[in-house]
Coordinates of C-alpha atoms and ligand atoms in Angstrom, one line a residue:
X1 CA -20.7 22.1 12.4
X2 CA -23.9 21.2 14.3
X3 CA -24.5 17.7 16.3
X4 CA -26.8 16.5 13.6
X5 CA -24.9 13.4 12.7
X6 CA -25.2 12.4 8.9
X7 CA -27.2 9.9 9.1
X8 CA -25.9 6.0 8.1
X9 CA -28.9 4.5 6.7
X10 CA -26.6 1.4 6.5
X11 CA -23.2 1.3 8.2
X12 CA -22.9 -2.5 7.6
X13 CA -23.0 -1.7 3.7
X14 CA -21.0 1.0 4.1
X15 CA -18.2 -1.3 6.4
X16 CA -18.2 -4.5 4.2
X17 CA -17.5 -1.9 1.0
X18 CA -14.3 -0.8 2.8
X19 CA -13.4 -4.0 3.2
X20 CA -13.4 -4.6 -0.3
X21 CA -11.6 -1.7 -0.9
X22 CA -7.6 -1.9 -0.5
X23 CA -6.7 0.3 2.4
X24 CA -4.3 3.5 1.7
X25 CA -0.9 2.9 1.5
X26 CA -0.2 5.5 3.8
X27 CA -0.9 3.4 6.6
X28 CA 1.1 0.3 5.7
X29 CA -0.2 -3.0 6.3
X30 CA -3.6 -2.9 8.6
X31 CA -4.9 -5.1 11.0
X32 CA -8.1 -6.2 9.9
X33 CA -9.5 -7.1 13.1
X34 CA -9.0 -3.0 14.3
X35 CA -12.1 -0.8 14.6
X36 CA -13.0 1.4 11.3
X37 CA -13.5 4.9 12.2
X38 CA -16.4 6.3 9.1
X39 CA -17.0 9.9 10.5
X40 CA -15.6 12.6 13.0
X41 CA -17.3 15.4 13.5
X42 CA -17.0 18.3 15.8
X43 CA -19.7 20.1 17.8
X44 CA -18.9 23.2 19.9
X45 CA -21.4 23.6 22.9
X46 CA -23.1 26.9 24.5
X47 CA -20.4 27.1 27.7
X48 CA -17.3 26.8 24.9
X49 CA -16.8 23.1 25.5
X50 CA -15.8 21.3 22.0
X51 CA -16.9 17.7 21.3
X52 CA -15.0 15.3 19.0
X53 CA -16.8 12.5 18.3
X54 CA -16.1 9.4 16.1
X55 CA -18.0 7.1 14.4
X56 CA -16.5 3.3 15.2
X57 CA -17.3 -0.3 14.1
X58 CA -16.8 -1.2 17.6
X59 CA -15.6 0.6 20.9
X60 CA -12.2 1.3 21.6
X61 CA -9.8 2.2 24.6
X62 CA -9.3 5.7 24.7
X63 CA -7.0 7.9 26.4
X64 CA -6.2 11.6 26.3
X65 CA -3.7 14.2 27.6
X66 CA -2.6 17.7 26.6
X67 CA 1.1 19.1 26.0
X68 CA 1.9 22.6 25.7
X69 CA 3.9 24.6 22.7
X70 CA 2.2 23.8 21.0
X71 CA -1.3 23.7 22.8
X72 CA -2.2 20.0 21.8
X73 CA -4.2 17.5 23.0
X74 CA -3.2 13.5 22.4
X75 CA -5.6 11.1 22.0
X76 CA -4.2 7.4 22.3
X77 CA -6.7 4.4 20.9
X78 CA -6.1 1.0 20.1
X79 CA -5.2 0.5 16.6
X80 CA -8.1 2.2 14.1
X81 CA -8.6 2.4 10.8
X82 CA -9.5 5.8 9.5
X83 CA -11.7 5.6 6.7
X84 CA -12.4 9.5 7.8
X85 CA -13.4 12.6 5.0
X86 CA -9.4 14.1 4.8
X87 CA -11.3 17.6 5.1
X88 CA -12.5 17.0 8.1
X89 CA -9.7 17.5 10.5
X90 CA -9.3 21.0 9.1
X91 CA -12.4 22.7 9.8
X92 CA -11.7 24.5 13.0
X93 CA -14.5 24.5 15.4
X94 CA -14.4 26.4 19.1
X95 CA -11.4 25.0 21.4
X96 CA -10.4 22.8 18.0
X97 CA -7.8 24.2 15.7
X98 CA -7.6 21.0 13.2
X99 CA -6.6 17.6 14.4
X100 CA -4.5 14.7 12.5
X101 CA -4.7 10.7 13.1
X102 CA -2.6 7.8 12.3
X103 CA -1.0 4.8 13.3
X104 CA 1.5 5.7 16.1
X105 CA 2.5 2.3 17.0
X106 CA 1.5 -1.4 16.4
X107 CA -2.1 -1.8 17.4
X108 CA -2.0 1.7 18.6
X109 CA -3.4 5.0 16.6
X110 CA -3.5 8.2 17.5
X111 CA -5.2 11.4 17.2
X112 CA -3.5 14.3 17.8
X113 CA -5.3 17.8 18.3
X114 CA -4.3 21.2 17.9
X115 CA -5.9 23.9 20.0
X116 CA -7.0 27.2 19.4
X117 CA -6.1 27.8 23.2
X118 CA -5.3 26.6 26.6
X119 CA -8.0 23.7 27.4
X120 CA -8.4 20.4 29.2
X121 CA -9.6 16.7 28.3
X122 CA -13.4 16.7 30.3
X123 CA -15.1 13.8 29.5
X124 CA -14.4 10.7 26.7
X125 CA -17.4 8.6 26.4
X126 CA -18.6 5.9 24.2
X127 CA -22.2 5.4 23.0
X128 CA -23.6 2.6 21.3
X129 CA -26.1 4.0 18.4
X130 CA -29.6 1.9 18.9
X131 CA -30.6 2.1 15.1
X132 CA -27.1 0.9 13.6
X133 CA -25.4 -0.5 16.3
X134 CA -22.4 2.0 15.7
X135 CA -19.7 3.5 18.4
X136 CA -19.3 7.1 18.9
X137 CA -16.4 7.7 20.9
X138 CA -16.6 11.3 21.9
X139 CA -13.9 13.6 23.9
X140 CA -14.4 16.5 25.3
X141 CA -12.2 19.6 25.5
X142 CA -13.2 22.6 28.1
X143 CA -11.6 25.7 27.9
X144 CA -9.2 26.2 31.0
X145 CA -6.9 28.9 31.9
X146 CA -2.7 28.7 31.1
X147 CA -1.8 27.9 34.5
X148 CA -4.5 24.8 35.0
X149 CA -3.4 23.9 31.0
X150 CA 0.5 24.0 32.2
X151 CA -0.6 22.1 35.3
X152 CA -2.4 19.3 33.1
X153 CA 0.0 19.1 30.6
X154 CA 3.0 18.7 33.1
X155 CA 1.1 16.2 34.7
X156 CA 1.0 13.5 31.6
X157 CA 4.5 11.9 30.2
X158 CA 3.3 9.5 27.0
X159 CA 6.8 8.2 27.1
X160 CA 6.7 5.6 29.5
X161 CA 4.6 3.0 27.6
X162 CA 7.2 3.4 25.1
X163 CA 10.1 3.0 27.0
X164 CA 11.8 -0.6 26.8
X165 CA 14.2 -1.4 29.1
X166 CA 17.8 -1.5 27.8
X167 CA 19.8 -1.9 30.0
X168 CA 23.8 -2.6 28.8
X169 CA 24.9 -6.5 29.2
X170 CA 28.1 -6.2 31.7
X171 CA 29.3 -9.3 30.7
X172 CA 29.8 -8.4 27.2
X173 CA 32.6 -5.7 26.6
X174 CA 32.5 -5.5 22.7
X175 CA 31.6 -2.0 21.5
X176 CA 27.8 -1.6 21.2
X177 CA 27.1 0.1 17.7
X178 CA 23.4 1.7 17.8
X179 CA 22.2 1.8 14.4
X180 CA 19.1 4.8 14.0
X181 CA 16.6 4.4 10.8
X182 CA 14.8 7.4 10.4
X183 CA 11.3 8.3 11.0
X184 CA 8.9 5.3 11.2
X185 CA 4.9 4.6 12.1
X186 CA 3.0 7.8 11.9
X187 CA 6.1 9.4 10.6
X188 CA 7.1 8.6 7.0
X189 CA 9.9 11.3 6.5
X190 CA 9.9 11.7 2.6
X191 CA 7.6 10.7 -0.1
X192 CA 9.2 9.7 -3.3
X193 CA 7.0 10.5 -6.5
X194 CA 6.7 6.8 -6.8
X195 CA 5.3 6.7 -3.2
X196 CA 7.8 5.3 -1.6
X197 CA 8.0 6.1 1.9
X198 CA 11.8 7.4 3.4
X199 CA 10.7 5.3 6.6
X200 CA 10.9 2.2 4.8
X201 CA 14.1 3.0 2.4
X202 CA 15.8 3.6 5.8
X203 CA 14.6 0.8 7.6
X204 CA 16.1 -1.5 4.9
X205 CA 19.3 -0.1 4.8
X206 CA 19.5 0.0 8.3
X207 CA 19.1 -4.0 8.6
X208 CA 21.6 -4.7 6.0
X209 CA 24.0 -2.6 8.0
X210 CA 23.1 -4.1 11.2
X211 CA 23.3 -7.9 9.4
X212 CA 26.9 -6.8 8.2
X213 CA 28.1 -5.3 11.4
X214 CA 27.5 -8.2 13.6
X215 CA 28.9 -11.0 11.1
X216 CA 32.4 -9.6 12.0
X217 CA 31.5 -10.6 15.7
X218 CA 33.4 -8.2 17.2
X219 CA 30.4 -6.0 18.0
X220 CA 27.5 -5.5 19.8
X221 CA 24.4 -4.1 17.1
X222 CA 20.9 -2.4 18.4
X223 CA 18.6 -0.6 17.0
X224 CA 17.0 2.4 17.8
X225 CA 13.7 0.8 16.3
X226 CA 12.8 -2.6 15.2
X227 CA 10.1 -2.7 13.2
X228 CA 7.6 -0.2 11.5
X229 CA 7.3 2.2 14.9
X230 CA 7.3 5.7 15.9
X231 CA 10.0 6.7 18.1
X232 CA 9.9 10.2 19.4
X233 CA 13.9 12.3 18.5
X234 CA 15.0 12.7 22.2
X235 CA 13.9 9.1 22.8
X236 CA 16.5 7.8 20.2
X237 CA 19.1 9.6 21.6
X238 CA 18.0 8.2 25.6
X239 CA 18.0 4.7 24.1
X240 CA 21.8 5.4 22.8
X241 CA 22.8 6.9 26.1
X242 CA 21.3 4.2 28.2
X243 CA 22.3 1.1 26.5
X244 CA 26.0 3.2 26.2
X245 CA 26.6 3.1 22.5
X246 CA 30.1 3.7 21.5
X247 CA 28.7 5.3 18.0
X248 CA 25.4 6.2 17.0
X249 CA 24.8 6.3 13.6
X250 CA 21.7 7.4 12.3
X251 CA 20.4 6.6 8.5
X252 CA 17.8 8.9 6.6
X253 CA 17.0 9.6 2.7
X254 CA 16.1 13.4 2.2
X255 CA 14.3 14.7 -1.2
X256 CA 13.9 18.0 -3.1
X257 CA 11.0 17.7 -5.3
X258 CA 12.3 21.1 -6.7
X259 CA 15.7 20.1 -7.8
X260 CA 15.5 16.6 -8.8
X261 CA 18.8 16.4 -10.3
X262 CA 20.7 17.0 -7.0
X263 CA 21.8 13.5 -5.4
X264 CA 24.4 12.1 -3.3
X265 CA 25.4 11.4 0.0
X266 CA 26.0 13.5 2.6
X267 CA 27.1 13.0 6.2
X268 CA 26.0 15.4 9.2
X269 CA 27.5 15.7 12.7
X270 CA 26.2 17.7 15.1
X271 CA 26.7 21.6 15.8
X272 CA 24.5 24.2 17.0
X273 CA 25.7 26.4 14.1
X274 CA 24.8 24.4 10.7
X275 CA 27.3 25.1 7.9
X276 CA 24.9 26.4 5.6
X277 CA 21.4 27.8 5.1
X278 CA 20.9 24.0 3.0
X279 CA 22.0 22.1 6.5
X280 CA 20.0 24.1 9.0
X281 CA 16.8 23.5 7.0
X282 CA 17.5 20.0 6.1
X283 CA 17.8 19.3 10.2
X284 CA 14.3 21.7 10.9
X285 CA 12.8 19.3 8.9
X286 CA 14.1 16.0 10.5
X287 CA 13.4 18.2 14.2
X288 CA 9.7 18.5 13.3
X289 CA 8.9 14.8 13.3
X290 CA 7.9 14.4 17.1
X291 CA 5.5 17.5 16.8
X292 CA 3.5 16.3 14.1
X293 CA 3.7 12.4 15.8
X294 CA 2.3 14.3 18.9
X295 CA 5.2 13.9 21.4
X296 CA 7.2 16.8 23.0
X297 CA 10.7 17.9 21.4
X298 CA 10.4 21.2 23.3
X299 CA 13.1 20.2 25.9
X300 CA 16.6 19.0 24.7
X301 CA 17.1 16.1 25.8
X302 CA 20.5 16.8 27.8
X303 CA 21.4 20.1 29.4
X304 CA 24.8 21.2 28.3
X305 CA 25.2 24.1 30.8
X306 CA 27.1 22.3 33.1
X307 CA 30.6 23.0 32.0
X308 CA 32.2 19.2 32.1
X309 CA 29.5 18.2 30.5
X310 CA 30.4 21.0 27.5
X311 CA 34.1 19.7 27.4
X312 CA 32.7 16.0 27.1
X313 CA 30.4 17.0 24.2
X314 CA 33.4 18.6 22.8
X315 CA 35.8 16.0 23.2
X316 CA 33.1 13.6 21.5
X317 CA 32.2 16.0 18.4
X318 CA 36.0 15.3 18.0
X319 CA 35.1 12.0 17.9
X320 CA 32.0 12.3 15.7
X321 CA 33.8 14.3 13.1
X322 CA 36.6 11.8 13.0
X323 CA 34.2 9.0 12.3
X324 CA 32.5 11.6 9.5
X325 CA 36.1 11.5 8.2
X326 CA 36.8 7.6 8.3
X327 CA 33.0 7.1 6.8
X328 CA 33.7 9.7 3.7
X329 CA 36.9 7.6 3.1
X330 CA 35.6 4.4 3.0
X331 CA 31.6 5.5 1.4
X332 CA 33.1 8.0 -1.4
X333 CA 34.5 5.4 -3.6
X334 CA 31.2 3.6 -3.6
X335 CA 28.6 5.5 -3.8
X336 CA 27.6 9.2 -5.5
X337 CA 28.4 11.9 -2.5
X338 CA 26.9 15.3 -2.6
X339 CA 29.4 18.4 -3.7
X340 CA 29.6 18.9 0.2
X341 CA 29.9 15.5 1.9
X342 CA 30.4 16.4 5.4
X343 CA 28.4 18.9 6.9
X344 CA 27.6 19.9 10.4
X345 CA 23.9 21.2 11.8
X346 CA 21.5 21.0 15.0
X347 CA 20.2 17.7 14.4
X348 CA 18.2 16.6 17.8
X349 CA 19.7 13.0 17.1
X350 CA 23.1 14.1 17.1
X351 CA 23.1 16.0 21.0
X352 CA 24.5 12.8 22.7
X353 CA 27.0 14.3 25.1
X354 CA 28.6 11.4 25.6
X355 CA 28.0 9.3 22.0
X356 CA 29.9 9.7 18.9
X357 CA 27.2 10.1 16.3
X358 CA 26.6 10.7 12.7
X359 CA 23.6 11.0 10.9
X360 CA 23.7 9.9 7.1
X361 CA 21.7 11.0 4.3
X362 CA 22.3 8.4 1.6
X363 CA 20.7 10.5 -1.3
X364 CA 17.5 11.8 -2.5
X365 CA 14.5 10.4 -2.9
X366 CA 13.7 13.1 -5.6
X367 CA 16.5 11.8 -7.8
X368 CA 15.1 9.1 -10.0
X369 CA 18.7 8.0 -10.1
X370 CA 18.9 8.2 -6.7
X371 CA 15.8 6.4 -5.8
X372 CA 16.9 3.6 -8.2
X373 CA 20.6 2.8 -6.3
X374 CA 18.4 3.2 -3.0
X375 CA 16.3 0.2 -3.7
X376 CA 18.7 -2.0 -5.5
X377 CA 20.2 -5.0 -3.3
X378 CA 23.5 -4.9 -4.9
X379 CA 24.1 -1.4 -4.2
X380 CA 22.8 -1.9 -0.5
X381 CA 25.5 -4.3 0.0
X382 CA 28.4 -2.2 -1.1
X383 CA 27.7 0.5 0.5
X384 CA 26.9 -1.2 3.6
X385 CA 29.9 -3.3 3.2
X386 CA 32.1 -0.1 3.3
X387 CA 30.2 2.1 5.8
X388 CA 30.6 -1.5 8.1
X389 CA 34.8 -1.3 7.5
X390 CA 34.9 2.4 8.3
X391 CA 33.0 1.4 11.9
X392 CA 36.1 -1.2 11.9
X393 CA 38.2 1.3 11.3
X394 CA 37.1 3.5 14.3
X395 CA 37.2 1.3 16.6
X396 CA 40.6 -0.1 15.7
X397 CA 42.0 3.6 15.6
X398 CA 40.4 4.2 18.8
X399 CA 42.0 1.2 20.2
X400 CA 45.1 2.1 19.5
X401 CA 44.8 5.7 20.9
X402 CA 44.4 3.9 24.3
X403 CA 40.4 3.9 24.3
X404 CA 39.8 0.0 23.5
X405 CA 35.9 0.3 24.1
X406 CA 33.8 3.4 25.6
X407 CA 34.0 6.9 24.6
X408 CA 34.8 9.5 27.2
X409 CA 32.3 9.0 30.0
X410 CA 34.2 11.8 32.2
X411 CA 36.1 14.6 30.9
X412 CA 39.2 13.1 33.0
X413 CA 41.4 14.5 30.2
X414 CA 40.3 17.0 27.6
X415 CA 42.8 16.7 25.0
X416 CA 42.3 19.2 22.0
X417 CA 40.4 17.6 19.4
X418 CA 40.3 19.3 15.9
X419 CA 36.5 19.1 14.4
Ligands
ZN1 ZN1 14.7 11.9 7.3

C-alpha cells in the first residue's frame, strides 16, 4: 500500500461515533481514557525498510523488540483501543508478513509482528497531524542479516516487567497450593458459540477453588494470575517453582465445535509421549498461546538433561499421577468425566521438575450441556468442594508417607514410583 494516508476529513466525528458505539467484546472491559487507534497502514520504502504507522487520538509510549522462531517483532504501548479495519493486519507488505494487536495486560496493548525475514526495529516516531490534530505512531523495521537479527533478539527479555516477586513466606510452613486458570488478556483460549471466552470460565472456577481451599486453613493458596492478564506458559511454571508449590494445578475448558456432543472431564499430567493422537493435539493447542501473545515458548523452561534432575521429575510424575488418581476419585462422582479421564501429554504447564502438577479440563465449551454446568454456581461449588477434599487427601497421604510438606527437592532417595 502507498503512504497516501486516507484522508480523515473529521477524526473528532469519527472518535465521538466510537464512543457511542459499545466496544467489542473481545477486548473485555476498556479503559476509556486509552488512546483509540482508527488506521494502520503499511508503507514499504525504496532501500526495503517497512513503515507501520498508526493513527492515534493521542500519543502513546511505545517500545519494540524482535524474537526469533518465529521472526517477530513486539511492539509494547500503553493500553489502546483498536478500532482498526480487521483486514488490515493481513496484507503483507515488504519486511511485514501480517501483524496482530490486543490488550496484553492492564493498561498495556500490544502489537505483535510477523516477519517475512530477519529485520531490526530502526526508528519509532510520533507525529502530530497539523490538519486534525491526530497521532501517527510509526515503527520502522530495516532488513538485517540472521546473525545481527539473533544478536537483537537475544538482546531484549519482555519478561522482566512481568515478573512479580514471590518469594515463599519462611515463617509459614503450610503447603502452598498454586492454583493456574488458563489463558487470560490477549489470550482467550476457547470461544463458546455463545461467546463466551474459556479465559473467563477458568478464571471463575479457579476463584471458587482458591476461596474453598483456604477456608480449611491448613493451606497456603496463590494464583498463577489474579485478574484478567496474560501470563506467558514457562512463566506459570517459574512462578510455581519459585514460590515452591507443593501442587500445581492448572484449570482450562477445551471445545470441539466439530463434535459437540463429546463432554466431560478429563485430567492431564505431564509426559513427553501423550497417550493419544486426542491428548497431543489437545496440549499443541494450549502450547501455542505464548506465540500468538508474542512471548517466547521456544526454550523449555527447565533442562532435564542433568540426570538427578530426570529422577526428581520422575519421582514427582509419581506424584502427579497419584494426585490424577485421588482427583478422579473424589471429581467422578460429581461431575460428567470424559470416556478417558486421566490422560497424560506434553503440556508446557506440566514440566515442573520439582512440582506435582495436574492440568484439568473441566468439559467443553462446545457442549451446550457442558457450557450450562460450567456456568452454573451450584455446580461450581460441588465440584470445587470435591476437587478441594482430594487436595486434603494428598496432602494427608503424603503426610503420612513421611513427607509432611515439600515434595522432593533432591533426589536423596528415588524410590520406585508406579505412574
Ligand atoms: Zn485452555
Amino acid at each position: 500500500m502507498p503512504t497516501r494516508a486516507r484522508p480523515f476529513r473529521c477524526l473528532l466525528l469519527a472518535l465521538s461515533l466510537l464512543a457511542a458505539c459499545p466496544a467489542g467484546a473481545q477486548d473485555g472491559e476498556r479503559n476509556r481514557n486509552a488512546a483509540v487507534a482508527i488506521a494502520a497502514d503499511l508503507t514499504a520504502g525504496a532501500n526495503g525498510a517497512t513503515k507501520l504507522t498508526f493513527t492515534l487520538s493521542k500519543p502513546v509510549e511505545a517500545r519494540a523488540f524482535v524474537m526469533e522462531r518465529p521472526d517477530r517483532a513486539v511492539i509494547d504501548l500503553a493500553e489502546v483501543n483498536f478500532q482498526v479495519d480487521a483486514e488490515t493486519g493481513r496484507r503483507r507488505e515488504g519486511l511485514v508478513q501480517s501483524f496482530r494487536y490486543g490488550l496484553f495486560a492492564p493498561g498495556r496493548s500490544r502489537v505483535v509482528v510477523d516477519l517475512a525475514g530477519p529485520a531490526t526495529v530502526g526508528k519509532i516516531e510520533t507525529v502530530a497531524r497539523q490538519r486534525d490534530g491526530a497521532t501517527l505512531l510509526s515503527i520502522e523495521f530495516q532488513r538485517a542479516d540472521r546473525e545481527a537479527f539473533r544478536k537483537a533478539a537475544v538482546a531484549s527479555d519482555p519478561l522482566p516487567a512481568l515478573r512479580k516477586s514471590l518469594a515463599a513466606e519462611p515463617a509459614d510452613s503450610r503447603p502452598l497450593v498454586m492454583i493456574d486458570a488458563g489463558h487470560g488478556g490477549t489470550d482467550p483460549g476457547a470461544i463458546a458459540s455463545t461467546g463466551v471466552f474459556e479465559k473467563d470460565i477458568v478464571f471463575g472456577f479457579a476463584q471458587a477453588l482458591v476461596a474453598r481451599l483456604e477456608s480449611y486453613g491448613r493451606y497456603r493458596v496463590r494464583m498463577t494470575r489474579d485478574r484478567d492478564v496474560f501470563v506467558p506458559l514457562g512463566e506459570r511454571v517459574r512462578i510455581a517453582r519459585e514460590a515452591k508449590a507443593d501442587l500445581f494445578i492448572s484449570i482450562h475448558a477445551d471445545s470441539i465445535s466439530a463434535a459437540p456432543q463429546v463432554r466431560g472431564a478429563t485430567i492431564y499430567t505431564g509426559s513427553e509421549k501423550a497417550t493419544d493422537a486426542e491428548s497431543a493435539k489437545l496440549a499443541d493447542r494450549e502450547n501455542k498461546a505464548d506465540a500468538a501473545a508474542g512471548t517466547d515458548s521456544a526454550a523449555p523452561p527447565t533442562d532435564v538433561a542433568d540426570i538427578l534432575q530426570e529422577l526428581t521429575l520422575r519421582e514427582t510424575r509419581g506424584f502427579s499421577a497419584g494426585f490424577a488418581r485421588t482427583l478422579m476419585g473424589q471429581i467422578g462422582p460429581v461431575m460428567e468425566m470424559s470416556g478417558k479421564p486421566h490422560r497424560e501429554a506434553g503440556f508446557v504447564v506440566l514440566r515442573s521438575p520439582d512440582v506435582p502438577s495436574v492440568l484439568v479440563e473441566l468439559g467443553y465449551l462446545s457442549s451446550k450441556r457442558d457450557l450450562d454446568l460450567l456456568q452454573s454456581q451450584e455446580w461450581r461449588e460441588s465440584v470445587t468442594g470435591s476437587m478441594a477434599k482430594a487436595v486434603d487427601q494428598f496432602f494427608t497421604n503424603r503426610a503420612t508417607l513421611g513427607r509432611p510438606s515439600g515434595p522432593p527437592r533432591k533426589a536423596a532417595s528415588i524410590a520406585p514410583v508406579s505412574p
